[in-house]
Amino acid sequence: MGKGLITKVLLIVTVSVCSGVLAQTSADSAAIVINRYLKNLGHDALNWQTVDMTSVITFNKAPDTLLVERRFAFPEYSYVRVSQHGKTLFGLYSDGNEYLRYDTTRHSWDVTSENEYLRQLSGYDPRGPLWNWENMSIEAQYRGVSLLEGNRVCRVAVRDPLRGLREYLFELPSGNLFLTVEQQPADPLAPHVDWRAIHEYTPVGDFLFPTLESYQSQGAITIIATRVELMPFKKSDFKRPPTIHE
Protein backbone atom coordinates (compact mmCIF):
# COMPACT_ATOMS: atom_id res chain seq x y z
CA MET A 1 0.00 0.00 0.00
CA GLY A 2 1.69 3.19 -1.14
CA LYS A 3 0.97 6.46 0.65
CA GLY A 4 1.41 8.56 -2.48
CA LEU A 5 1.14 12.35 -2.67
CA ILE A 6 -2.28 13.89 -2.19
CA THR A 7 -3.44 17.47 -2.00
CA LYS A 8 -4.98 18.94 1.16
CA VAL A 9 -8.27 19.33 -0.68
CA LEU A 10 -8.33 15.63 -1.61
CA LEU A 11 -7.45 14.65 1.94
CA ILE A 12 -10.32 16.73 3.37
CA VAL A 13 -12.79 15.20 0.90
CA THR A 14 -11.73 11.61 1.53
CA VAL A 15 -11.66 12.02 5.31
CA SER A 16 -15.22 13.30 5.18
CA VAL A 17 -16.29 10.35 3.02
CA CYS A 18 -15.10 7.80 5.58
CA SER A 19 -15.37 9.68 8.85
CA GLY A 20 -18.61 11.45 8.03
CA VAL A 21 -20.51 8.20 7.56
CA LEU A 22 -20.23 7.54 11.29
CA ALA A 23 -23.30 9.68 11.77
CA GLN A 24 -25.36 7.20 9.75
CA THR A 25 -26.25 3.58 10.47
CA SER A 26 -23.51 0.98 10.19
CA ALA A 27 -25.15 -0.61 7.14
CA ASP A 28 -25.48 2.75 5.36
CA SER A 29 -21.88 3.63 6.21
CA ALA A 30 -20.61 0.30 4.88
CA ALA A 31 -22.56 0.84 1.66
CA ILE A 32 -20.94 4.25 1.13
CA VAL A 33 -17.41 2.84 1.53
CA ILE A 34 -18.00 -0.26 -0.63
CA ASN A 35 -19.88 1.56 -3.39
CA ARG A 36 -17.22 4.27 -3.56
CA TYR A 37 -14.63 1.54 -4.16
CA LEU A 38 -16.77 -0.11 -6.84
CA LYS A 39 -17.29 3.25 -8.54
CA ASN A 40 -13.51 3.71 -8.62
CA LEU A 41 -13.13 0.43 -10.50
CA GLY A 42 -15.74 1.35 -13.10
CA HIS A 43 -16.49 -2.32 -13.74
CA ASP A 44 -20.26 -1.80 -13.85
CA ALA A 45 -19.83 -0.58 -17.44
CA LEU A 46 -18.00 -3.67 -18.72
CA ASN A 47 -20.96 -5.20 -20.57
CA TRP A 48 -20.05 -6.52 -24.00
CA GLN A 49 -16.37 -5.73 -23.78
CA THR A 50 -14.08 -8.72 -23.54
CA VAL A 51 -11.76 -8.78 -20.53
CA ASP A 52 -8.79 -11.05 -21.12
CA MET A 53 -6.66 -11.84 -18.05
CA THR A 54 -3.62 -14.07 -17.60
CA SER A 55 -2.31 -14.62 -14.07
CA VAL A 56 0.85 -16.36 -12.94
CA ILE A 57 0.60 -17.75 -9.40
CA THR A 58 3.91 -18.30 -7.58
CA PHE A 59 4.17 -20.20 -4.28
CA ASN A 60 7.05 -19.41 -1.94
CA LYS A 61 7.10 -22.97 -0.52
CA ALA A 62 6.77 -24.84 -3.82
CA PRO A 63 8.87 -24.74 -7.00
CA ASP A 64 5.96 -24.85 -9.47
CA THR A 65 3.68 -22.09 -10.72
CA LEU A 66 0.07 -22.10 -11.87
CA LEU A 67 -1.31 -20.33 -14.93
CA VAL A 68 -4.84 -18.90 -14.71
CA GLU A 69 -6.47 -17.80 -17.96
CA ARG A 70 -9.73 -15.85 -17.68
CA ARG A 71 -11.87 -14.33 -20.40
CA PHE A 72 -15.16 -12.57 -19.72
CA ALA A 73 -17.74 -10.71 -21.78
CA PHE A 74 -20.47 -9.72 -19.33
CA PRO A 75 -23.20 -10.59 -18.76
CA GLU A 76 -23.16 -13.96 -20.55
CA TYR A 77 -19.77 -15.27 -21.66
CA SER A 78 -16.99 -16.57 -19.46
CA TYR A 79 -14.03 -18.92 -19.71
CA VAL A 80 -11.65 -19.91 -16.91
CA ARG A 81 -8.76 -22.36 -17.14
CA VAL A 82 -6.24 -23.18 -14.42
CA SER A 83 -3.27 -25.20 -15.66
CA GLN A 84 0.16 -26.43 -14.63
CA HIS A 85 2.77 -27.33 -17.24
CA GLY A 86 0.00 -27.26 -19.87
CA LYS A 87 -2.25 -29.71 -17.98
CA THR A 88 -5.74 -28.45 -17.13
CA LEU A 89 -6.50 -28.59 -13.40
CA PHE A 90 -9.76 -26.63 -13.31
CA GLY A 91 -12.06 -24.88 -15.73
CA LEU A 92 -15.39 -23.10 -16.22
CA TYR A 93 -17.25 -22.03 -19.36
CA SER A 94 -20.60 -20.45 -20.15
CA ASP A 95 -22.32 -18.70 -23.03
CA GLY A 96 -25.38 -17.85 -20.95
CA ASN A 97 -27.29 -20.90 -22.17
CA GLU A 98 -25.23 -23.78 -20.80
CA TYR A 99 -22.64 -24.15 -18.07
CA LEU A 100 -19.56 -26.36 -18.23
CA ARG A 101 -17.04 -27.33 -15.56
CA TYR A 102 -13.81 -29.23 -15.95
CA ASP A 103 -14.07 -32.58 -14.15
CA THR A 104 -10.70 -33.37 -12.57
CA THR A 105 -11.67 -37.03 -12.06
CA ARG A 106 -12.62 -37.75 -15.66
CA HIS A 107 -10.23 -35.14 -17.06
CA SER A 108 -12.90 -33.69 -19.29
CA TRP A 109 -15.35 -30.80 -19.53
CA ASP A 110 -18.91 -31.65 -18.55
CA VAL A 111 -22.26 -29.92 -18.04
CA THR A 112 -22.93 -28.48 -14.57
CA SER A 113 -25.79 -26.57 -12.96
CA GLU A 114 -26.10 -22.80 -13.14
CA ASN A 115 -25.90 -22.52 -9.34
CA GLU A 116 -22.71 -24.57 -9.12
CA TYR A 117 -21.18 -22.67 -12.02
CA LEU A 118 -21.94 -19.28 -10.39
CA ARG A 119 -20.61 -20.48 -7.03
CA GLN A 120 -17.33 -21.58 -8.60
CA LEU A 121 -17.07 -18.54 -10.87
CA SER A 122 -17.32 -16.06 -7.99
CA GLY A 123 -13.69 -16.67 -7.02
CA TYR A 124 -12.46 -15.78 -10.52
CA ASP A 125 -14.69 -12.83 -11.41
CA PRO A 126 -12.41 -9.87 -12.32
CA ARG A 127 -14.95 -7.45 -10.89
CA GLY A 128 -14.03 -8.69 -7.41
CA PRO A 129 -15.95 -10.31 -4.52
CA LEU A 130 -18.04 -7.22 -3.71
CA TRP A 131 -19.16 -6.10 -7.17
CA ASN A 132 -22.78 -7.28 -6.69
CA TRP A 133 -22.82 -7.39 -2.92
CA GLU A 134 -26.20 -5.75 -2.35
CA ASN A 135 -27.95 -8.44 -4.44
CA MET A 136 -26.12 -11.45 -2.99
CA SER A 137 -27.36 -11.58 0.63
CA ILE A 138 -24.07 -10.09 1.85
CA GLU A 139 -24.28 -8.30 5.20
CA ALA A 140 -21.85 -5.41 5.74
CA GLN A 141 -20.99 -3.55 8.95
CA TYR A 142 -18.92 -0.37 9.11
CA ARG A 143 -16.16 -0.48 11.74
CA GLY A 144 -14.78 3.04 11.40
CA VAL A 145 -11.38 4.53 10.60
CA SER A 146 -8.14 3.30 12.18
CA LEU A 147 -4.39 3.43 11.67
CA LEU A 148 -2.46 0.63 9.98
CA GLU A 149 1.30 1.11 9.70
CA GLY A 150 0.80 4.87 9.84
CA ASN A 151 -1.93 4.89 7.18
CA ARG A 152 -5.58 5.71 7.88
CA VAL A 153 -7.94 3.01 6.64
CA CYS A 154 -11.70 2.40 6.57
CA ARG A 155 -12.74 -1.01 7.90
CA VAL A 156 -15.84 -2.92 6.83
CA ALA A 157 -16.85 -6.35 8.16
CA VAL A 158 -18.71 -8.53 5.67
CA ARG A 159 -20.65 -11.75 6.16
CA ASP A 160 -20.72 -13.46 2.77
CA PRO A 161 -22.63 -16.75 2.27
CA LEU A 162 -20.03 -17.80 -0.32
CA ARG A 163 -16.86 -16.64 1.48
CA GLY A 164 -17.71 -16.51 5.17
CA LEU A 165 -16.83 -13.69 7.57
CA ARG A 166 -14.22 -11.20 6.33
CA GLU A 167 -12.94 -7.74 7.12
CA TYR A 168 -12.15 -5.43 4.22
CA LEU A 169 -9.69 -2.55 4.63
CA PHE A 170 -9.88 0.41 2.23
CA GLU A 171 -7.26 3.15 1.80
CA LEU A 172 -8.61 6.42 3.12
CA PRO A 173 -7.18 8.69 0.37
CA SER A 174 -8.11 6.55 -2.65
CA GLY A 175 -11.02 4.50 -1.33
CA ASN A 176 -9.51 1.37 -2.89
CA LEU A 177 -9.49 -2.02 -1.24
CA PHE A 178 -5.99 -3.18 -0.32
CA LEU A 179 -6.38 -5.86 2.37
CA THR A 180 -8.87 -8.61 3.13
CA VAL A 181 -8.68 -10.54 6.41
CA GLU A 182 -10.55 -13.85 6.51
CA GLN A 183 -11.99 -14.30 9.97
CA GLN A 184 -14.22 -17.30 9.31
CA PRO A 185 -14.31 -19.26 6.01
CA ALA A 186 -17.69 -20.21 4.57
CA ASP A 187 -16.50 -23.83 4.29
CA PRO A 188 -14.77 -24.88 7.55
CA LEU A 189 -13.13 -27.81 5.72
CA ALA A 190 -11.54 -25.59 3.06
CA PRO A 191 -7.91 -24.40 3.41
CA HIS A 192 -7.93 -21.24 5.51
CA VAL A 193 -6.52 -18.09 3.94
CA ASP A 194 -5.36 -15.62 6.59
CA TRP A 195 -5.33 -12.51 4.41
CA ARG A 196 -5.30 -11.28 0.82
CA ALA A 197 -3.56 -8.07 -0.24
CA ILE A 198 -3.79 -5.97 -3.39
CA HIS A 199 -0.45 -4.25 -3.99
CA GLU A 200 -1.07 -2.70 -7.40
CA TYR A 201 -4.01 -1.51 -9.48
CA THR A 202 -3.52 -0.93 -13.20
CA PRO A 203 -5.83 1.26 -15.31
CA VAL A 204 -6.91 -0.44 -18.55
CA GLY A 205 -9.02 1.87 -20.66
CA ASP A 206 -11.56 3.41 -18.28
CA PHE A 207 -11.32 0.55 -15.79
CA LEU A 208 -9.13 -0.36 -12.85
CA PHE A 209 -7.91 -3.92 -12.22
CA PRO A 210 -5.79 -5.52 -9.46
CA THR A 211 -2.62 -6.72 -11.20
CA LEU A 212 -0.37 -7.61 -8.26
CA GLU A 213 -1.81 -9.51 -5.30
CA SER A 214 -0.67 -11.86 -2.56
CA TYR A 215 -2.22 -14.05 0.10
CA GLN A 216 -1.09 -16.03 3.11
CA SER A 217 -2.37 -19.52 3.85
CA GLN A 218 -0.95 -21.65 6.68
CA GLY A 219 2.07 -19.36 6.87
CA ALA A 220 2.95 -19.62 3.18
CA ILE A 221 2.88 -16.53 0.94
CA THR A 222 1.54 -16.77 -2.61
CA ILE A 223 2.04 -14.06 -5.27
CA ILE A 224 -0.38 -13.44 -8.15
CA ALA A 225 0.78 -11.27 -11.07
CA THR A 226 -1.86 -10.50 -13.73
CA ARG A 227 -1.84 -9.09 -17.25
CA VAL A 228 -5.15 -7.51 -18.36
CA GLU A 229 -6.35 -6.56 -21.83
CA LEU A 230 -9.68 -5.11 -22.98
CA MET A 231 -10.86 -6.13 -26.46
CA PRO A 232 -13.98 -5.62 -28.58
CA PHE A 233 -16.40 -8.48 -28.01
CA LYS A 234 -16.26 -11.33 -30.53
CA LYS A 235 -18.23 -14.51 -30.01
CA SER A 236 -15.44 -16.48 -31.71
CA ASP A 237 -13.13 -15.65 -28.77
CA PHE A 238 -15.28 -17.93 -26.58
CA LYS A 239 -14.81 -21.33 -28.17
CA ARG A 240 -16.87 -23.96 -26.39
CA PRO A 241 -14.77 -26.82 -24.92
CA PRO A 242 -16.03 -30.27 -26.00
CA THR A 243 -17.75 -32.25 -23.24
CA ILE A 244 -17.10 -35.88 -22.35
CA HIS A 245 -20.29 -36.92 -24.16
CA GLU A 246 -19.22 -35.51 -27.53
Coordinates of C-alpha atoms in Angstrom, one line a residue, residues 109-200:
W109 CA -15.3 -30.8 -19.5
D110 CA -18.9 -31.7 -18.5
V111 CA -22.3 -29.9 -18.0
T112 CA -22.9 -28.5 -14.6
S113 CA -25.8 -26.6 -13.0
E114 CA -26.1 -22.8 -13.1
N115 CA -25.9 -22.5 -9.3
E116 CA -22.7 -24.6 -9.1
Y117 CA -21.2 -22.7 -12.0
L118 CA -21.9 -19.3 -10.4
R119 CA -20.6 -20.5 -7.0
Q120 CA -17.3 -21.6 -8.6
L121 CA -17.1 -18.5 -10.9
S122 CA -17.3 -16.1 -8.0
G123 CA -13.7 -16.7 -7.0
Y124 CA -12.5 -15.8 -10.5
D125 CA -14.7 -12.8 -11.4
P126 CA -12.4 -9.9 -12.3
R127 CA -15.0 -7.4 -10.9
G128 CA -14.0 -8.7 -7.4
P129 CA -15.9 -10.3 -4.5
L130 CA -18.0 -7.2 -3.7
W131 CA -19.2 -6.1 -7.2
N132 CA -22.8 -7.3 -6.7
W133 CA -22.8 -7.4 -2.9
E134 CA -26.2 -5.7 -2.3
N135 CA -27.9 -8.4 -4.4
M136 CA -26.1 -11.4 -3.0
S137 CA -27.4 -11.6 0.6
I138 CA -24.1 -10.1 1.8
E139 CA -24.3 -8.3 5.2
A140 CA -21.9 -5.4 5.7
Q141 CA -21.0 -3.6 9.0
Y142 CA -18.9 -0.4 9.1
R143 CA -16.2 -0.5 11.7
G144 CA -14.8 3.0 11.4
V145 CA -11.4 4.5 10.6
S146 CA -8.1 3.3 12.2
L147 CA -4.4 3.4 11.7
L148 CA -2.5 0.6 10.0
E149 CA 1.3 1.1 9.7
G150 CA 0.8 4.9 9.8
N151 CA -1.9 4.9 7.2
R152 CA -5.6 5.7 7.9
V153 CA -7.9 3.0 6.6
C154 CA -11.7 2.4 6.6
R155 CA -12.7 -1.0 7.9
V156 CA -15.8 -2.9 6.8
A157 CA -16.8 -6.3 8.2
V158 CA -18.7 -8.5 5.7
R159 CA -20.7 -11.8 6.2
D160 CA -20.7 -13.5 2.8
P161 CA -22.6 -16.8 2.3
L162 CA -20.0 -17.8 -0.3
R163 CA -16.9 -16.6 1.5
G164 CA -17.7 -16.5 5.2
L165 CA -16.8 -13.7 7.6
R166 CA -14.2 -11.2 6.3
E167 CA -12.9 -7.7 7.1
Y168 CA -12.2 -5.4 4.2
L169 CA -9.7 -2.5 4.6
F170 CA -9.9 0.4 2.2
E171 CA -7.3 3.2 1.8
L172 CA -8.6 6.4 3.1
P173 CA -7.2 8.7 0.4
S174 CA -8.1 6.5 -2.7
G175 CA -11.0 4.5 -1.3
N176 CA -9.5 1.4 -2.9
L177 CA -9.5 -2.0 -1.2
F178 CA -6.0 -3.2 -0.3
L179 CA -6.4 -5.9 2.4
T180 CA -8.9 -8.6 3.1
V181 CA -8.7 -10.5 6.4
E182 CA -10.5 -13.8 6.5
Q183 CA -12.0 -14.3 10.0
Q184 CA -14.2 -17.3 9.3
P185 CA -14.3 -19.3 6.0
A186 CA -17.7 -20.2 4.6
D187 CA -16.5 -23.8 4.3
P188 CA -14.8 -24.9 7.5
L189 CA -13.1 -27.8 5.7
A190 CA -11.5 -25.6 3.1
P191 CA -7.9 -24.4 3.4
H192 CA -7.9 -21.2 5.5
V193 CA -6.5 -18.1 3.9
D194 CA -5.4 -15.6 6.6
W195 CA -5.3 -12.5 4.4
R196 CA -5.3 -11.3 0.8
A197 CA -3.6 -8.1 -0.2
I198 CA -3.8 -6.0 -3.4
H199 CA -0.5 -4.3 -4.0
E200 CA -1.1 -2.7 -7.4

